[in-house]
mmCIF file of C-alpha atoms in Angstrom:
data_model
loop_
_atom_site.group_PDB
_atom_site.id
_atom_site.type_symbol
_atom_site.label_atom_id
_atom_site.label_comp_id
_atom_site.label_asym_id
_atom_site.label_seq_id
_atom_site.Cartn_x
_atom_site.Cartn_y
_atom_site.Cartn_z
ATOM 1 C CA UNK A 1 116.470 118.898 106.385
ATOM 2 C CA UNK A 2 112.819 118.232 107.596
ATOM 3 C CA UNK A 3 111.809 114.623 105.930
ATOM 4 C CA UNK A 4 108.656 112.363 106.437
ATOM 5 C CA UNK A 5 109.273 109.243 107.767
ATOM 6 C CA UNK A 6 107.100 106.249 107.219
ATOM 7 C CA UNK A 7 107.058 102.445 108.828
ATOM 8 C CA UNK A 8 108.049 100.066 107.873
ATOM 9 C CA UNK A 9 109.542 100.182 105.394
ATOM 10 C CA UNK A 10 108.010 96.897 104.350
ATOM 11 C CA UNK A 11 105.136 95.017 105.129
ATOM 12 C CA UNK A 12 104.323 91.742 103.746
ATOM 13 C CA UNK A 13 100.285 90.460 104.752
ATOM 14 C CA UNK A 14 98.219 87.607 104.109
ATOM 15 C CA UNK A 15 94.696 87.927 101.959
ATOM 16 C CA UNK A 16 92.208 88.854 104.263
ATOM 17 C CA UNK A 17 94.438 90.687 106.816
ATOM 18 C CA UNK A 18 94.386 94.645 108.319
ATOM 19 C CA UNK A 19 97.284 96.428 107.722
ATOM 20 C CA UNK A 20 97.839 99.945 109.492
ATOM 21 C CA UNK A 21 100.848 101.968 107.393
ATOM 22 C CA UNK A 22 102.108 105.244 109.446
ATOM 23 C CA UNK A 23 103.556 108.780 108.683
ATOM 24 C CA UNK A 24 105.048 111.161 110.529
ATOM 25 C CA UNK A 25 104.852 114.434 108.545
ATOM 26 C CA UNK A 26 106.805 117.625 108.229
ATOM 27 C CA UNK A 27 106.155 119.324 111.525
ATOM 28 C CA UNK A 28 105.051 123.083 110.213
ATOM 29 C CA UNK A 29 102.692 121.401 107.635
ATOM 30 C CA UNK A 30 99.156 121.356 107.442
ATOM 31 C CA UNK A 31 98.194 118.706 104.951
ATOM 32 C CA UNK A 32 98.876 115.234 104.342
ATOM 33 C CA UNK A 33 98.109 112.568 101.839
ATOM 34 C CA UNK A 34 99.117 109.115 101.027
ATOM 35 C CA UNK A 35 99.119 107.878 97.324
ATOM 36 C CA UNK A 36 100.583 104.611 96.054
ATOM 37 C CA UNK A 37 102.522 103.016 93.411
ATOM 38 C CA UNK A 38 101.801 99.650 91.643
ATOM 39 C CA UNK A 39 104.792 98.557 90.505
ATOM 40 C CA UNK A 40 105.612 99.931 87.188
ATOM 41 C CA UNK A 41 102.305 102.352 87.113
ATOM 42 C CA UNK A 42 101.905 105.858 88.481
ATOM 43 C CA UNK A 43 101.440 106.980 91.057
ATOM 44 C CA UNK A 44 98.077 107.506 92.479
ATOM 45 C CA UNK A 45 96.577 109.677 94.482
ATOM 46 C CA UNK A 46 94.200 107.955 97.561
ATOM 47 C CA UNK A 47 93.588 110.593 100.037
ATOM 48 C CA UNK A 48 94.300 114.005 101.331
ATOM 49 C CA UNK A 49 93.564 115.481 104.796
ATOM 50 C CA UNK A 50 93.538 118.745 106.224
ATOM 51 C CA UNK A 51 91.839 120.269 109.944
ATOM 52 C CA UNK A 52 91.345 116.811 111.305
ATOM 53 C CA UNK A 53 89.217 114.643 107.949
ATOM 54 C CA UNK A 54 89.794 113.835 104.336
ATOM 55 C CA UNK A 55 89.295 117.063 101.770
ATOM 56 C CA UNK A 56 89.004 114.382 98.971
ATOM 57 C CA UNK A 57 89.411 111.169 98.408
ATOM 58 C CA UNK A 58 89.574 108.965 95.124
ATOM 59 C CA UNK A 59 88.067 106.301 93.793
ATOM 60 C CA UNK A 60 90.303 103.999 94.832
ATOM 61 C CA UNK A 61 89.869 104.842 98.264
ATOM 62 C CA UNK A 62 86.910 102.768 99.182
ATOM 63 C CA UNK A 63 85.348 102.021 102.409
ATOM 64 C CA UNK A 64 88.280 99.031 103.101
ATOM 65 C CA UNK A 65 90.510 102.543 103.085
ATOM 66 C CA UNK A 66 90.187 104.714 106.480
ATOM 67 C CA UNK A 67 93.072 107.456 108.006
ATOM 68 C CA UNK A 68 93.730 108.992 111.270
ATOM 69 C CA UNK A 69 96.096 111.282 113.117
ATOM 70 C CA UNK A 70 95.711 109.722 116.207
ATOM 71 C CA UNK A 71 97.784 112.285 117.598
ATOM 72 C CA UNK A 72 99.939 115.138 117.273
ATOM 73 C CA UNK A 73 102.953 113.614 114.999
ATOM 74 C CA UNK A 74 101.500 110.354 113.062
ATOM 75 C CA UNK A 75 99.050 109.974 110.132
ATOM 76 C CA UNK A 76 97.881 106.268 109.398
ATOM 77 C CA UNK A 77 96.418 104.688 106.672
ATOM 78 C CA UNK A 78 94.446 101.432 107.184
ATOM 79 C CA UNK A 79 93.464 98.848 105.324
ATOM 80 C CA UNK A 80 90.814 96.461 107.009
ATOM 81 C CA UNK A 81 91.178 93.967 104.877
ATOM 82 C CA UNK A 82 93.327 93.265 102.610
ATOM 83 C CA UNK A 83 93.173 92.283 98.722
ATOM 84 C CA UNK A 84 95.993 90.546 96.258
ATOM 85 C CA UNK A 85 95.534 93.686 94.571
ATOM 86 C CA UNK A 86 96.855 96.062 96.999
ATOM 87 C CA UNK A 87 100.297 95.554 96.826
ATOM 88 C CA UNK A 88 102.199 98.599 95.783
ATOM 89 C CA UNK A 89 104.361 101.064 97.225
ATOM 90 C CA UNK A 90 102.532 103.337 99.679
ATOM 91 C CA UNK A 91 103.468 107.032 99.696
ATOM 92 C CA UNK A 92 102.718 109.376 102.119
ATOM 93 C CA UNK A 93 103.519 113.259 101.579
ATOM 94 C CA UNK A 94 102.647 116.499 103.342
ATOM 95 C CA UNK A 95 103.046 120.353 102.260
ATOM 96 C CA UNK A 96 101.921 123.907 103.360
ATOM 97 C CA UNK A 97 99.848 126.315 101.507
ATOM 98 C CA UNK A 98 101.744 127.286 98.021
ATOM 99 C CA UNK A 99 104.527 124.745 99.019
ATOM 100 C CA UNK A 100 105.384 122.018 97.045
ATOM 101 C CA UNK A 101 104.794 118.928 98.797
ATOM 102 C CA UNK A 102 107.434 116.654 100.404
ATOM 103 C CA UNK A 103 106.929 112.734 99.967
ATOM 104 C CA UNK A 104 108.136 109.706 102.574
ATOM 105 C CA UNK A 105 110.147 106.894 101.379
ATOM 106 C CA UNK A 106 107.410 104.833 101.360
ATOM 107 C CA UNK A 107 106.090 101.039 102.970
ATOM 108 C CA UNK A 108 106.356 98.472 100.319
ATOM 109 C CA UNK A 109 103.246 96.412 101.163
ATOM 110 C CA UNK A 110 102.997 93.272 99.752
ATOM 111 C CA UNK A 111 99.956 90.678 100.338
ATOM 112 C CA UNK A 112 100.082 86.686 99.876
ATOM 113 C CA UNK N 1 89.090 113.087 83.182
ATOM 114 C CA UNK N 2 92.403 115.099 83.996
ATOM 115 C CA UNK N 3 95.798 114.049 82.010
ATOM 116 C CA UNK N 4 99.264 114.448 82.469
ATOM 117 C CA UNK N 5 101.628 112.323 79.727
ATOM 118 C CA UNK N 6 105.271 112.692 79.899
ATOM 119 C CA UNK N 7 107.531 111.709 77.023
ATOM 120 C CA UNK N 8 109.611 109.994 76.189
ATOM 121 C CA UNK N 9 109.026 106.938 78.738
ATOM 122 C CA UNK N 10 112.397 106.000 78.571
ATOM 123 C CA UNK N 11 115.955 107.700 77.263
ATOM 124 C CA UNK N 12 119.543 106.513 77.257
ATOM 125 C CA UNK N 13 122.792 108.367 77.146
ATOM 126 C CA UNK N 14 125.799 108.870 77.623
ATOM 127 C CA UNK N 15 127.892 110.807 80.145
ATOM 128 C CA UNK N 16 127.938 114.516 79.295
ATOM 129 C CA UNK N 17 125.124 114.221 77.136
ATOM 130 C CA UNK N 18 121.981 117.227 77.454
ATOM 131 C CA UNK N 19 118.819 115.471 77.990
ATOM 132 C CA UNK N 20 114.896 117.367 77.084
ATOM 133 C CA UNK N 21 112.682 115.651 79.705
ATOM 134 C CA UNK N 22 108.315 116.584 78.115
ATOM 135 C CA UNK N 23 105.395 117.404 79.785
ATOM 136 C CA UNK N 24 102.084 117.775 77.956
ATOM 137 C CA UNK N 25 98.644 118.083 80.280
ATOM 138 C CA UNK N 26 95.360 118.629 80.373
ATOM 139 C CA UNK N 27 93.834 119.767 83.112
ATOM 140 C CA UNK N 28 90.664 121.515 84.512
ATOM 141 C CA UNK N 29 92.048 124.592 86.849
ATOM 142 C CA UNK N 30 95.664 124.230 86.221
ATOM 143 C CA UNK N 31 97.687 125.861 89.652
ATOM 144 C CA UNK N 32 100.675 124.307 89.279
ATOM 145 C CA UNK N 33 103.472 122.033 87.613
ATOM 146 C CA UNK N 34 105.881 119.952 89.833
ATOM 147 C CA UNK N 35 109.106 117.945 88.676
ATOM 148 C CA UNK N 36 110.072 115.305 91.027
ATOM 149 C CA UNK N 37 113.658 112.758 90.698
ATOM 150 C CA UNK N 38 112.542 109.412 92.142
ATOM 151 C CA UNK N 39 115.509 106.992 92.051
ATOM 152 C CA UNK N 40 115.242 104.038 94.319
ATOM 153 C CA UNK N 41 111.799 105.035 96.430
ATOM 154 C CA UNK N 42 110.529 108.264 97.522
ATOM 155 C CA UNK N 43 109.735 110.598 94.962
ATOM 156 C CA UNK N 44 112.097 113.858 95.629
ATOM 157 C CA UNK N 45 111.529 117.263 94.731
ATOM 158 C CA UNK N 46 113.251 119.028 91.693
ATOM 159 C CA UNK N 47 111.163 121.697 90.794
ATOM 160 C CA UNK N 48 107.795 123.649 91.121
ATOM 161 C CA UNK N 49 106.354 126.303 88.250
ATOM 162 C CA UNK N 50 103.390 128.252 88.451
ATOM 163 C CA UNK N 51 104.219 130.823 85.605
ATOM 164 C CA UNK N 52 104.415 131.012 82.544
ATOM 165 C CA UNK N 53 108.385 131.653 81.141
ATOM 166 C CA UNK N 54 109.750 131.404 83.806
ATOM 167 C CA UNK N 55 113.117 129.330 84.396
ATOM 168 C CA UNK N 56 113.641 128.035 86.868
ATOM 169 C CA UNK N 57 117.512 126.737 86.959
ATOM 170 C CA UNK N 58 119.135 124.311 89.989
ATOM 171 C CA UNK N 59 122.989 123.352 88.767
ATOM 172 C CA UNK N 60 122.671 121.377 85.671
ATOM 173 C CA UNK N 61 119.231 121.095 85.802
ATOM 174 C CA UNK N 62 116.647 123.535 84.362
ATOM 175 C CA UNK N 63 113.007 123.618 83.768
ATOM 176 C CA UNK N 64 109.982 126.001 82.019
ATOM 177 C CA UNK N 65 106.558 125.848 81.607
ATOM 178 C CA UNK N 66 104.254 127.292 78.859
ATOM 179 C CA UNK N 67 100.881 127.370 79.836
ATOM 180 C CA UNK N 68 99.021 128.527 76.894
ATOM 181 C CA UNK N 69 100.543 125.012 74.838
ATOM 182 C CA UNK N 70 100.021 123.040 78.410
ATOM 183 C CA UNK N 71 103.441 121.913 78.306
ATOM 184 C CA UNK N 72 107.055 122.015 80.610
ATOM 185 C CA UNK N 73 110.108 121.029 79.752
ATOM 186 C CA UNK N 74 113.060 120.028 81.932
ATOM 187 C CA UNK N 75 116.331 119.546 81.159
ATOM 188 C CA UNK N 76 119.404 118.391 82.074
ATOM 189 C CA UNK N 77 122.403 119.168 80.566
ATOM 190 C CA UNK N 78 126.229 117.213 81.179
ATOM 191 C CA UNK N 79 124.226 114.523 82.567
ATOM 192 C CA UNK N 80 126.029 112.007 85.183
ATOM 193 C CA UNK N 81 125.346 108.417 86.689
ATOM 194 C CA UNK N 82 124.389 109.715 88.998
ATOM 195 C CA UNK N 83 121.046 110.924 87.499
ATOM 196 C CA UNK N 84 119.585 108.420 86.256
ATOM 197 C CA UNK N 85 116.568 107.783 87.259
ATOM 198 C CA UNK N 86 112.122 108.020 87.296
ATOM 199 C CA UNK N 87 111.232 111.452 86.085
ATOM 200 C CA UNK N 88 107.967 112.309 87.315
ATOM 201 C CA UNK N 89 105.927 115.109 86.545
ATOM 202 C CA UNK N 90 102.440 116.131 88.518
ATOM 203 C CA UNK N 91 100.346 118.804 88.217
ATOM 204 C CA UNK N 92 98.202 120.650 90.857
ATOM 205 C CA UNK N 93 94.884 121.922 90.332
ATOM 206 C CA UNK N 94 93.602 125.162 91.629
ATOM 207 C CA UNK N 95 90.498 123.509 93.479
ATOM 208 C CA UNK N 96 92.135 120.688 94.996
ATOM 209 C CA UNK N 97 95.488 120.255 97.210
ATOM 210 C CA UNK N 98 96.479 116.388 95.522
ATOM 211 C CA UNK N 99 99.202 115.607 92.511
ATOM 212 C CA UNK N 100 97.952 114.059 89.483
ATOM 213 C CA UNK N 101 101.261 112.340 87.858
ATOM 214 C CA UNK N 102 102.454 111.476 84.865
ATOM 215 C CA UNK N 103 103.806 108.074 84.082
ATOM 216 C CA UNK N 104 107.686 109.288 84.423
ATOM 217 C CA UNK N 105 110.323 109.165 81.964
ATOM 218 C CA UNK N 106 113.299 106.290 82.869
ATOM 219 C CA UNK N 107 116.579 108.099 82.083
ATOM 220 C CA UNK N 108 119.859 106.082 82.112
ATOM 221 C CA UNK N 109 122.528 107.525 82.318
ATOM 222 C CA UNK N 110 125.667 105.463 80.649
ATOM 223 C CA UNK N 111 129.891 106.308 82.139
#
């Protein structure tokens, strides 16, 4: 069964450093998403991406965040200057019209 | 503001029990409601509901949506220890594709 994959599974970084989280969505999916889940809290939407551009973004997705689809398979989330409060589990998801979203296993980001 | 509320927040049962998890929502432009199971990491898809009154079933799990009263329930019969997880409810709007999640229900099934 096809699945969304994410790398790395765990990333530890120092405050102020840049991180790039990587995702490979399911190959025939057209819409891509990033969500985050701070420990003990709800899953929160960050950004959606379609046709090589951002289609929706939340208030959380400020100027320190960016997304990119650098080639035909990868979908990345970059955080330019990490803060302690960016520590969370980051989930990538993908879907196609009228179907459910599939989530990847997540990247646990720890900012120290 | 769009809101998805799940209850109870946590539930402890014994194997063989039947459980009912609740999800209510207040959103603009409702399109569909989804249930996910989250064990250790990624939410895994269970059901997507778009129409009122039509039960979706998969083995011991079933779910139904009431669009008039704005809620859904997830039933699990004959629970097993492997059903222990956080069950997430999420709503998708007609106007946007992203999901708005509830806080989840932590289900613990004891042997």
